Amino acid sequence: DPALRDLVELRTVSVRFMVGLEDLSNRDDAVILLVREFVAQNNTSQIKHVIQILSQEFALSQHPHSRKGGLIGLAACSIALGKDSGLYLKELIEPVLTCFNDADSRLRYYACEALYNIVKVARGSVLPHFNVLFDGLSKLAADPDPNVKSGSELLDRLLKDIVTESNQFDLVGFIPLLRERIYSNNQYARQFIISWILVLESVPDINLLDYLPEILDGLFQILGDNSKEIRKMCEVALGEFLKEIKKNPSSVKFAEMANILVIHCQAADDLIQLTAMCWMREFIQLAGRVMLPYSSGILTAVLPCLSYDDRKKNIKEVANVCNQSLMKLVIPEDDEMDEAKQSMTLLAEPTPEESVSNPEAASSGSLDASGDSNFSNSSVFTVTSSERIQVTLNLDGIVQVLDCHLHDTSIGMMTRIAVLKWLYHLYIKTPRKMFRHTDSLFPILLRTLSDESDEVILKDLEVLAEIASSPAGQTEGHGPSDGSDARPSPVELHVPARASQLSSSGTKGLECSPSTPTMNSYFYKFMINLLKRFSSERKLLETRGAFIIRQLCLLLNAENIFHSMADILLREEDLKFASTMVHTLNTILLTSSELFQLRNQLKDLKTPESRNLFCCLYRSWCHNPVTTVSLCFLTQNYKHAYDLIQKFGDLEVTVDFLTEVDKLVQLIECPIFTYLRLQLLDVKNNPYLIKALYGLLMLLPQSSAFQLLSHRLQCVPNPELMQTTGGSSASSSSQEDEGFGLLA
């Protein structure tokens, strides 16, 4: 019986292996001859029987010597099968892979050698079994025995050559295994994984970029490995991916990787953070508004980096580019959509404003950490006309992040400035929606006025000025939430004509509206709360009060500021604070170049508006006697100034009082009061001016200010010498009567 004869021959082979024939080549020859005979007979059942015996009775035996013989026999069987080995690969490979886990390192080496021979014969036929081979190799890559590791490297190179040559690699089936193995913490396993990613990237027929979201997180984790060699390999791999992204942005799944980058942009490892930040920069510039839904996360990662010192200069520079590019993605159209259904549709060809903030991008894959990268307009991410991408601006999330950073006292100055720039930008681009958050932002913006940095205060004032002047602040329902502050001001705020012209054009034309003197319902609330802050923080008033008010006069309408503050101070219960505040405002009024126009307006009192302003200021200025006199000097109400000085005799003359008189004398010698000093020449028409100045002189003790004013009055000419022919000039008393008729 032929079958019986074959079985006897198989058993004979088994006996020869079991008795321990030492000549290994004879073992190979015996199997090869037997299998080749079966191949010639096309006897597949007997071939499988041989493989089964070699697997079950030898390769998987409990005896190490038998396992070694079984491995050699399986390799020999594969050699004998030749090109037909592909039909039996499952049976050949599985027992060998099982031996990869053997406790004996020599057996693991023989298993590696056996699999090498099997794969070398089968070549492309092994690709359907690639996952199990890769899984086994990934374990051997971390083997502690150097011989085993060396053998696995030979097998690894062979397998890479096969994959590179083939166009039948099952990438879809491989990705889940790669995603699992990429999180290994073993250095050798990581090196093995990265080497395979580099190989797969180099194969033209394999598009690994489509599956980058699956492995990107793992790649960034490997980038933090302690081994410099592994970190360098991972850098190269990420650089190659970034090159591909720049070449083919239309096929990149930006949205699926955005949050991964956000996480690693906050990494403690500098290399990971820099690399992730460079990727984020490219993503924002290439994908444009596709990144908007992730703005809050991006800002969480980017903003703290803006305050890094020179030790992390590269990260800081890239983070700054990310921040600027992201800010430019917010457009006025974002304010026109209903918040509940907010979405934007990218058309086939984005407009220049919608595309990329910097039309340059690097064609190389290097991670350039110095500012904007260079790329051509053709590389900008676009979508076909049939594709539409829904983009949502998560304004609530952005404001929450900005608010959180403002509340964090530990953040650096540059971060605070960036936060305030963002708030200002959002109030410009999306004022209607931003005013829904104003009540929650208002307190922290006021507290930020106490910041140590002048730059921070300037940006903070810009935001507050925009809130106080934006027409969107007049929208019904967006008024101040504090009932005590929400009452309408009894003071009629002056709005110049150009503001009314701007108001008809809507919010789009008001991008520079801090200089627009339109006052909304938040303006008066701002003035009230600013004075409250000065009252509670006297140090702030002393050190920054003048600076803050002067800047506000530049950003808003100076007349409105003084008008409203004077009205509020009129009802101030803390008289000492009212006196101090009036003195501060008066000093600003008399000395600041920003208020030149307002001083000229008050000096002449020619218009009803100027007289109305004088009356308002006068009532509050009465909190401080000396400032009241100086206001009269400014407005040329000299008779009233003299009358007030006469009343000073009834007051308690304190050191503070005399100090203020001393300062007033110094002011009289300043260029602001040049016109007053020139009027001393006209003794006949300005008798009360001279009397008022002599009155101040009599109040002063013998001091430098006394000497200064005394010398000035000595220069007043003799009236007889100043007689001129012709009609005399109009007396200033008529102007005084006109001005103080209003007070009556």
XYZ file of C-alpha atoms in Angstrom:
744
model
C 0.000 0.000 0.000
C 1.639 3.314 -1.078
C 0.022 5.260 1.767
C 1.333 2.753 4.281
C 4.766 2.978 2.697
C 4.733 6.816 2.979
C 3.699 6.623 6.605
C 6.549 4.216 7.336
C 8.973 6.620 5.642
C 7.647 9.504 7.707
C 8.063 7.531 10.861
C 11.560 6.619 9.757
C 12.363 10.329 9.457
C 10.903 10.885 12.906
C 13.038 8.102 14.387
C 16.142 9.537 12.772
C 15.446 12.900 14.368
C 14.604 11.410 17.752
C 17.737 9.234 17.976
C 19.679 12.454 17.672
C 21.548 12.227 14.409
C 24.223 14.869 14.978
C 24.910 15.738 11.375
C 22.484 18.585 10.852
C 23.026 18.627 7.126
C 21.854 15.042 7.019
C 18.674 16.070 8.816
C 18.069 18.775 6.228
C 18.836 16.434 3.398
C 16.473 13.792 4.712
C 13.557 16.216 4.915
C 14.404 17.891 1.616
C 14.579 14.602 -0.264
C 11.352 13.350 1.234
C 9.411 16.569 0.623
C 10.747 16.963 -2.906
C 9.527 13.476 -3.659
C 6.063 14.382 -2.407
C 6.151 17.602 -4.437
C 7.038 15.657 -7.538
C 4.079 13.398 -6.837
C 1.871 16.439 -6.074
C 1.020 14.699 -2.819
C -0.165 17.679 -0.739
C -1.612 15.549 2.032
C 1.714 13.904 2.728
C 3.499 17.264 2.596
C 1.106 18.556 5.237
C 1.685 15.353 7.180
C 5.437 15.936 7.169
C 4.978 19.547 8.315
C 2.580 18.391 11.037
C 5.054 15.840 12.376
C 7.880 18.390 12.324
C 5.661 20.895 14.108
C 3.843 18.812 16.688
C 6.388 16.159 17.511
C 9.528 18.248 17.222
C 9.177 22.057 17.070
C 6.564 22.064 19.828
C 8.161 19.228 21.813
C 9.020 19.470 25.506
C 12.630 18.538 24.737
C 14.944 21.375 23.627
C 16.945 19.155 21.291
C 13.783 18.011 19.537
C 12.544 21.592 19.207
C 15.818 22.620 17.604
C 15.584 19.702 15.164
C 11.989 20.558 14.378
C 12.889 24.154 13.528
C 15.652 23.008 11.218
C 13.292 20.516 9.636
C 10.629 23.143 8.959
C 13.195 25.390 7.281
C 14.398 22.482 5.189
C 10.806 21.657 4.294
C 10.311 25.213 3.029
C 13.478 24.979 0.934
C 12.255 21.729 -0.578
C 8.856 23.214 -1.381
C 10.399 26.184 -3.174
C 7.805 28.390 -4.835
C 5.065 26.054 -3.537
C 5.905 26.945 0.051
C 3.337 29.713 -0.117
C 0.615 27.078 0.029
C 1.808 25.862 3.410
C 3.043 29.090 5.035
C 0.503 29.089 7.858
C 1.600 25.584 8.926
C 5.281 26.448 8.547
C 5.254 29.825 10.282
C 3.066 29.245 13.344
C 5.290 26.703 15.171
C 8.368 28.808 14.440
C 6.739 31.925 15.873
C 5.784 29.931 18.954
C 9.469 29.209 19.519
C 10.156 32.979 19.554
C 8.900 32.840 23.143
C 11.165 29.924 24.156
C 13.124 30.407 27.371
C 16.295 29.087 25.728
C 18.037 31.853 23.785
C 19.666 29.309 21.447
C 16.246 28.022 20.456
C 15.017 31.554 19.861
C 18.018 32.053 17.581
C 17.279 28.813 15.670
C 13.648 29.925 15.344
C 14.799 33.241 13.910
C 17.115 31.434 11.491
C 14.366 29.019 10.458
C 11.890 31.806 9.800
C 14.531 33.670 7.770
C 14.873 30.670 5.470
C 11.109 30.242 5.215
C 10.575 33.909 4.324
C 13.518 33.973 1.927
C 11.990 31.144 -0.080
C 8.384 32.391 0.021
C 9.201 36.106 -0.602
C 5.997 37.984 -1.473
C 3.808 35.058 -0.452
C 4.451 35.866 3.203
C 2.694 39.249 2.986
C -0.747 37.828 3.957
C 0.967 36.702 7.169
C 2.801 40.004 7.662
C 1.017 40.963 10.867
C 2.006 37.828 12.775
C 5.564 38.118 11.454
C 5.738 41.784 12.486
C 4.328 40.957 15.898
C 6.949 38.264 16.433
C 9.784 40.446 15.173
C 8.761 43.330 17.427
C 9.271 41.004 20.395
C 12.647 39.750 19.175
C 13.810 43.340 18.629
C 13.793 43.749 22.399
C 15.438 40.358 23.075
C 18.225 40.551 25.683
C 20.445 38.048 23.821
C 22.683 39.805 21.255
C 22.753 36.765 18.935
C 18.972 36.595 18.835
C 18.784 40.321 18.261
C 21.308 40.078 15.444
C 19.337 37.262 13.838
C 16.104 39.203 14.110
C 17.736 42.173 12.396
C 18.644 40.002 9.415
C 15.086 38.742 9.211
C 13.788 42.291 9.609
C 15.864 43.562 6.684
C 14.679 40.697 4.518
C 11.055 41.426 5.327
C 11.546 45.122 4.588
C 13.008 44.299 1.191
C 9.985 42.136 0.395
C 7.526 44.864 1.436
C 9.417 47.470 -0.557
C 9.354 45.343 -3.704
C 5.704 44.361 -3.429
C 2.583 46.306 -4.347
C 0.248 44.019 -2.419
C 0.974 45.145 1.125
C -2.175 45.248 3.287
C -1.740 48.610 4.998
C -5.318 48.711 6.312
C -4.863 45.426 8.128
C -1.446 46.431 9.455
C -2.372 49.829 10.968
C -4.208 48.444 14.068
C -1.127 46.397 14.971
C 1.181 49.357 14.355
C -1.053 51.584 16.499
C -0.841 49.042 19.315
C 2.911 48.414 19.112
C 3.845 52.080 18.766
C 3.110 52.675 22.453
C 5.839 50.257 23.571
C 8.239 51.708 26.161
C 11.129 49.434 25.192
C 13.864 51.301 23.331
C 14.620 48.488 20.885
C 10.942 47.956 20.137
C 10.584 51.676 19.507
C 13.566 51.671 17.204
C 12.039 48.721 15.345
C 8.706 50.533 14.976
C 10.286 53.760 13.700
C 12.428 51.870 11.197
C 9.315 50.255 9.750
C 7.462 53.571 9.554
C 10.385 55.048 7.623
C 10.337 52.096 5.234
C 6.599 52.313 4.652
C 6.879 56.072 4.062
C 9.470 55.469 1.360
C 7.276 53.080 -0.656
C 5.435 55.075 -3.357
C 2.477 52.676 -3.519
C 1.871 52.864 0.246
C 0.057 56.017 1.409
C 0.777 56.049 5.121
C -0.318 59.700 5.336
C -3.973 58.627 5.296
C -3.413 56.768 8.557
C -1.193 59.351 10.232
C -3.888 60.273 12.808
C -3.693 56.661 14.045
C 0.021 56.800 14.864
C 0.849 60.500 15.360
C 0.360 60.437 19.122
C 2.624 57.405 19.451
C 5.292 59.064 17.308
C 5.371 62.091 19.589
C 5.703 59.813 22.601
C 8.650 58.023 21.000
C 10.175 61.455 20.293
C 10.637 61.785 24.041
C 12.756 58.608 24.303
C 15.988 58.790 26.295
C 18.010 57.446 23.380
C 19.390 60.157 21.104
C 19.426 57.736 18.178
C 15.734 56.927 18.566
C 14.836 60.582 18.971
C 16.744 61.396 15.807
C 15.019 58.602 13.878
C 11.632 59.843 15.089
C 12.504 63.403 14.086
C 13.333 62.180 10.594
C 10.061 60.247 10.366
C 8.014 63.248 11.515
C 9.936 65.480 9.131
C 9.088 63.188 6.215
C 5.437 63.232 7.183
C 5.479 67.024 7.342
C 6.993 67.158 3.861
C 4.170 65.011 2.557
C 1.588 67.163 4.324
C 2.950 70.292 2.634
C 2.968 68.579 -0.753
C -0.535 67.121 -0.471
C -2.531 69.256 1.999
C -5.824 68.397 0.336
C -5.554 64.762 1.448
C -4.543 65.507 5.031
C -6.949 64.899 7.908
C -6.047 68.076 9.782
C -9.053 68.020 12.091
C -8.341 64.489 13.326
C -4.811 65.450 14.380
C -5.480 68.900 15.854
C -6.140 67.730 19.402
C -3.102 65.427 19.310
C -0.921 68.428 18.539
C -2.621 70.484 21.247
C -1.668 67.848 23.826
C 1.961 67.620 22.742
C 2.341 71.391 22.413
C 2.055 71.362 26.198
C 4.686 68.641 26.708
C 7.414 69.087 29.298
C 10.022 67.790 26.842
C 11.412 70.675 24.780
C 11.902 68.654 21.599
C 8.355 67.290 21.681
C 6.927 70.731 22.373
C 8.955 72.442 19.647
C 8.127 69.772 17.072
C 4.427 69.802 17.923
C 4.389 73.600 17.818
C 6.029 73.585 14.370
C 3.384 71.141 13.194
C 0.679 73.347 14.663
C 2.087 76.338 12.805
C 1.944 74.457 9.518
C -1.536 73.116 10.233
C -2.946 76.587 10.911
C -1.325 78.033 7.810
C -2.252 75.126 5.523
C -5.703 74.209 6.823
C -6.835 77.761 7.650
C -10.306 77.984 9.161
C -10.551 74.201 9.447
C -8.565 74.695 12.672
C -10.989 77.239 14.155
C -13.097 74.707 16.117
C -9.932 73.794 18.015
C -8.990 77.393 18.830
C -9.577 77.113 22.577
C -7.280 74.113 22.840
C -4.664 75.717 20.626
C -4.698 78.875 22.738
C -4.398 76.813 25.920
C -1.211 75.326 24.497
C 0.217 78.389 22.767
C -0.393 81.303 25.143
C 1.876 80.162 28.017
C 4.749 79.677 25.536
C 4.719 83.383 24.662
C 6.290 84.190 28.032
C 9.187 81.733 27.700
C 12.676 83.121 28.274
C 15.655 82.814 25.927
C 16.279 79.222 26.969
C 13.157 78.298 24.990
C 13.402 81.036 22.401
C 12.639 78.723 19.458
C 9.409 77.472 21.014
C 8.392 81.034 21.858
C 8.935 82.235 18.282
C 6.932 79.411 16.724
C 4.164 79.838 19.302
C 3.965 83.515 18.425
C 3.499 82.668 14.731
C 0.780 80.171 15.660
C -0.981 82.779 17.765
C -0.864 85.459 15.078
C -1.978 83.076 12.326
C -4.881 81.765 14.383
C -6.018 85.279 15.244
C -6.225 86.198 11.566
C -8.638 83.333 10.925
C -11.389 85.127 12.875
C -13.333 87.310 10.469
C -16.313 89.702 10.779
C -18.600 87.145 9.146
C -18.280 85.039 12.313
C -20.389 87.656 14.067
C -23.243 87.417 11.593
C -24.190 83.811 12.311
C -26.559 82.619 14.982
C -24.522 81.166 17.843
C -26.635 78.063 18.107
C -26.151 77.256 14.434
C -22.811 78.876 13.903
C -20.988 77.389 10.933
C -18.924 78.519 8.006
C -18.579 76.888 4.605
C -15.254 76.965 2.827
C -15.657 77.481 -0.897
C -13.494 75.832 -3.483
C -11.027 78.698 -3.648
C -10.549 80.599 -0.375
C -10.097 84.331 -0.486
C -6.697 85.753 0.432
C -7.999 86.814 3.831
C -9.351 83.350 4.513
C -6.403 81.382 3.277
C -3.123 81.791 5.072
C -1.788 84.656 7.107
C 1.704 84.273 5.663
C 1.826 83.180 2.013
C 5.182 81.478 2.441
C 5.908 77.931 3.495
C 8.987 75.772 3.604
C 9.364 73.113 1.012
C 11.858 71.262 3.151
C 10.839 68.986 5.990
C 13.107 70.578 8.587
C 11.412 71.919 11.664
C 12.336 75.558 11.363
C 11.729 77.232 14.674
C 12.345 80.783 13.547
C 9.067 82.469 12.753
C 7.030 82.063 9.589
C 7.793 79.205 7.261
C 7.766 79.598 3.512
C 5.339 77.866 1.243
C 3.807 78.620 -2.102
C 0.212 79.607 -2.575
C -0.327 76.392 -4.503
C 0.295 74.381 -1.338
C -2.492 76.080 0.559
C -5.186 73.615 1.568
C -8.166 73.809 -0.752
C -11.168 71.612 -1.269
C -12.895 70.638 -4.466
C -16.179 72.229 -5.345
C -17.987 69.063 -4.327
C -16.454 69.089 -0.835
C -17.706 71.365 1.889
C -16.194 71.667 5.311
C -18.222 72.923 8.236
C -16.216 75.298 10.412
C -17.412 76.417 13.823
C -15.883 79.237 15.845
C -16.195 78.161 19.466
C -16.286 81.675 20.883
C -17.452 80.540 24.323
C -14.474 78.206 24.628
C -12.030 80.866 23.463
C -13.331 83.451 25.925
C -13.204 80.905 28.738
C -9.531 80.186 28.014
C -8.672 83.894 27.790
C -10.544 84.634 31.013
C -8.740 81.783 32.766
C -5.342 83.105 31.713
C -6.189 86.614 32.902
C -7.153 85.233 36.312
C -3.886 83.285 36.562
C -1.459 85.587 38.349
C 1.493 83.301 37.586
C 1.453 83.803 33.813
C 4.051 86.016 32.194
C 3.635 89.519 30.852
C 3.753 88.551 27.175
C 0.993 86.010 27.702
C -1.222 88.603 29.383
C -0.585 91.012 26.525
C -1.480 88.297 24.005
C -4.705 87.516 25.888
C -5.715 91.170 25.835
C -4.877 91.424 22.132
C -7.161 88.451 21.534
C -10.001 90.053 23.461
C -9.553 93.307 21.567
C -9.472 91.443 18.252
C -12.639 89.528 19.109
C -14.451 92.729 20.115
C -13.457 94.208 16.757
C -14.355 91.197 14.609
C -17.292 89.726 16.541
C -18.614 92.555 18.755
C -22.215 91.365 18.934
C -21.301 87.956 20.279
C -18.494 89.245 22.473
C -20.817 91.593 24.322
C -22.633 88.528 25.631
C -19.473 87.844 27.628
C -18.751 91.403 28.681
C -20.385 91.213 32.102
C -18.208 88.250 33.045
C -15.026 89.781 31.595
C -15.531 93.301 32.960
C -14.354 92.658 36.567
C -11.090 90.969 35.583
C -10.378 93.650 33.005
C -10.728 96.269 35.713
C -8.460 94.284 38.041
C -5.859 94.037 35.303
C -5.411 97.816 35.537
C -3.376 97.064 38.680
C -0.840 95.051 36.663
C 2.823 95.851 37.134
C 3.470 96.233 33.416
C 2.632 99.432 31.546
C 2.249 97.429 28.327
C -0.372 95.204 29.907
C -2.270 98.223 31.206
C -2.181 99.860 27.777
C -3.663 96.778 26.112
C -6.198 96.438 28.903
C -7.272 100.047 28.393
C -7.659 99.413 24.671
C -10.058 96.559 25.404
C -12.009 98.576 27.964
C -12.149 101.548 25.613
C -13.478 99.334 22.840
C -16.135 97.968 25.192
C -17.097 101.488 26.225
C -17.250 102.862 22.688
C -18.463 100.009 20.498
C -21.933 100.523 19.006
C -22.610 96.848 19.761
C -22.648 97.799 23.446
C -25.886 99.687 22.868
C -27.684 96.530 21.785
C -30.751 95.996 23.850
C -30.175 93.427 26.538
C -26.399 93.883 26.656
C -26.333 96.672 29.171
C -24.521 96.583 32.495
C -25.685 93.911 34.852
C -25.037 95.879 38.022
C -28.199 97.720 38.856
C -26.444 100.452 40.767
C -24.185 101.206 37.846
C -26.728 100.822 35.136
C -28.623 104.000 35.887
C -28.470 106.480 33.032
C -26.087 109.319 33.531
C -27.630 112.733 34.156
C -24.676 114.178 32.286
C -25.282 114.676 28.619
C -22.309 113.096 26.886
C -21.069 114.982 23.884
C -20.776 112.903 20.712
C -18.956 114.638 17.846
C -20.534 114.590 14.417
C -18.222 111.958 12.935
C -19.472 109.392 15.414
C -23.014 109.692 14.124
C -21.718 109.176 10.602
C -19.904 106.031 11.637
C -22.837 104.606 13.531
C -24.883 104.250 10.373
C -22.329 101.957 8.781
C -22.648 99.269 11.409
C -19.854 97.494 13.204
C -17.825 96.519 10.165
C -16.401 99.984 9.646
C -15.367 100.466 13.236
C -12.216 98.402 13.391
C -10.334 101.364 14.839
C -13.208 102.364 17.043
C -11.226 103.018 20.270
C -10.648 106.458 18.766
C -14.294 106.701 17.879
C -15.988 108.864 20.527
C -19.239 106.928 20.451
C -20.210 106.151 24.037
C -22.451 103.219 24.876
C -24.136 101.936 28.012
C -20.868 100.503 29.319
C -19.030 103.817 29.246
C -20.646 105.240 32.356
C -20.321 101.894 34.132
C -16.637 101.897 33.256
C -16.125 105.365 34.687
C -17.938 104.467 37.915
C -15.967 101.274 38.429
C -12.676 102.929 37.540
C -13.227 105.559 40.227
C -14.258 102.828 42.669
C -11.001 101.053 41.952
C -9.018 104.245 42.502
C -10.873 104.715 45.783
C -10.138 101.202 47.024
C -6.560 101.149 45.725
C -5.031 104.509 46.554
C -1.607 103.219 45.504
C -2.980 102.559 42.022
C -4.266 106.135 41.894
C -0.920 107.526 43.050
C 1.295 105.453 40.764
C -0.847 104.842 37.681
C -3.895 107.073 37.977
C -2.592 109.857 35.737
C -1.197 107.350 33.240
C -4.526 105.506 32.971
C -6.629 108.631 32.564
C -4.267 110.143 29.996
C -4.372 106.973 27.899
C -8.153 106.874 28.126
C -8.270 110.442 26.862
C -6.392 109.243 23.782
C -8.551 106.170 23.285
C -11.896 107.799 24.058
C -13.282 111.322 24.027
C -11.482 113.404 26.672
C -14.447 115.720 27.189
C -16.743 112.785 27.920
C -14.267 111.320 30.394
C -13.898 114.534 32.391
C -17.604 115.274 32.142
C -18.657 111.870 33.479
C -15.985 111.668 36.192
C -16.881 115.119 37.445
C -20.527 114.134 37.625
C -19.730 110.904 39.520
C -17.407 112.681 41.975
C -20.143 115.189 42.704
C -21.964 112.403 44.575
C -18.861 110.858 46.150
C -19.338 110.293 49.890
C -15.634 109.922 50.638
C -14.705 113.605 50.539
C -10.996 112.988 51.012
C -10.890 110.684 48.012
C -12.991 113.167 46.023
C -10.481 115.913 46.806
C -7.533 113.706 45.833
C -9.219 112.575 42.623
C -10.137 116.129 41.641
C -6.543 117.201 42.250
C -5.338 114.346 39.994
C -7.797 115.208 37.238
C -6.886 118.882 37.479
C -3.176 118.144 37.181
C -3.855 116.018 34.100
C -6.043 118.728 32.617
C -3.395 121.401 33.109
C -0.267 119.483 32.165
C -1.062 116.710 29.672
C -0.357 117.294 26.020
C -3.227 114.911 25.229
C -5.671 117.508 26.609
C -4.419 120.528 24.669
C -7.642 120.822 22.701
C -9.797 120.513 25.824
C -7.768 123.228 27.571
C -8.264 125.578 24.639
C -11.961 124.843 24.711
C -12.164 125.755 28.409
C -9.889 128.768 28.082
C -12.284 130.657 25.849
C -15.716 129.323 26.934
C -17.105 130.467 23.582
C -19.487 127.594 22.943
C -22.447 126.272 24.958
C -20.673 122.911 25.166
C -17.556 124.434 26.702
C -19.578 126.428 29.220
C -21.607 123.348 30.121
C -18.377 121.413 30.665
C -16.954 124.184 32.838
C -20.031 124.219 35.035
C -19.863 120.436 35.467
C -16.171 120.516 36.318
C -16.551 123.467 38.656
C -19.117 121.714 40.843
C -16.810 118.745 41.427
C -13.630 120.806 41.547
C -15.076 122.493 44.620
C -14.019 119.360 46.538
C -10.547 120.927 46.416
C -10.204 124.690 46.941
C -6.836 125.129 45.200
C -7.886 123.157 42.120
C -10.988 125.304 41.901
C -8.789 128.394 41.735
C -6.603 126.832 39.071
C -9.733 126.011 37.012
C -10.737 129.666 37.282
C -7.268 130.690 36.117
C -7.541 128.313 33.168
C -10.948 129.676 32.157
C -9.866 133.328 32.830
C -12.461 133.829 35.550
C -10.049 135.960 37.550
C -12.550 137.872 39.669
C -14.080 134.647 40.919
C -10.612 133.288 41.585
C -9.885 136.343 43.718
C -13.166 135.927 45.578
C -12.338 132.296 46.329
C -8.867 133.169 47.602
C -10.447 135.717 49.925
C -12.489 132.836 51.400
C -9.356 130.819 52.085
C -8.823 132.824 55.220
C -11.783 130.994 56.731
C -10.284 127.574 55.968
C -7.865 125.539 58.042
C -4.506 126.079 56.413
C -2.709 122.733 56.524
C 0.596 121.561 55.128
C -1.236 119.747 52.337
C -3.124 122.914 51.506
C 0.069 124.959 51.305
C 1.706 122.233 49.213
C -1.102 122.474 46.688
C -0.743 126.280 46.582
C 2.980 125.791 46.044
C 2.264 123.462 43.095
C -0.189 125.962 41.629
C 2.496 128.626 41.686
C 4.845 126.253 39.874
C 2.106 125.631 37.262
C 1.651 129.341 36.689
C 5.276 129.461 35.585
C 4.711 126.666 33.058
C 4.041 127.188 29.325
C 0.374 126.298 29.830
C -0.251 129.621 31.583
C 1.763 131.727 29.162
C -1.372 133.611 28.199
C -2.055 134.361 31.865
C 1.398 135.812 32.400
C 1.046 137.958 29.292
C -2.235 139.309 30.613
C -0.279 140.781 33.534
C 0.891 143.412 31.076
C -2.680 144.640 30.757
C -2.962 145.789 34.356
C -5.990 147.975 33.726
C -8.165 145.200 32.313
C -6.942 142.394 34.587
C -6.918 143.871 38.088
C -8.469 140.771 39.670
C -5.801 138.552 38.142
C -3.121 140.566 39.885
C -5.126 140.623 43.130
C -5.614 136.864 42.951
C -1.904 136.297 42.491
C -1.098 138.612 45.386
C -3.652 136.687 47.415
C -1.775 133.459 46.720
C 1.446 135.214 47.658
C -0.015 136.219 50.998
C -1.086 132.634 51.684
C 2.407 131.254 51.158
C 5.073 131.173 53.833
C 8.566 132.412 53.006
C 9.577 129.663 50.604
C 10.913 129.102 47.117
C 7.375 129.309 45.712
C 6.895 132.629 47.578
C 10.100 133.997 46.052
C 9.093 132.764 42.594
C 5.672 134.401 42.642
C 7.046 137.528 44.284
C 9.597 137.965 41.495
C 6.896 137.482 38.914
C 4.652 140.131 40.466
C 7.570 142.556 40.656
C 7.660 142.375 36.886
C 4.109 143.678 36.602
C 4.448 147.122 34.960
C 3.198 150.423 36.308
C -0.311 151.046 34.905
C 0.554 154.633 34.046
C 3.470 153.500 31.942
C 1.212 151.147 30.075
C -1.298 153.813 29.012
C -2.045 153.708 25.279
C -4.120 155.905 23.128
C -7.268 154.645 21.511
C -10.030 152.429 22.775
C -9.271 150.040 25.525
C -9.701 146.309 25.120
C -12.830 144.690 26.379
C -12.746 143.880 30.040
C -12.419 140.257 31.014
C -15.084 140.816 33.637
C -17.750 140.518 30.947
C -16.485 137.034 30.140
C -16.514 136.162 33.844
C -20.072 137.393 34.192
C -21.066 135.270 31.195
C -19.349 132.169 32.585
C -20.641 132.479 36.125
C -24.094 133.389 34.995
C -24.298 129.697 34.174
C -23.350 128.767 37.738
C -26.064 130.953 39.131
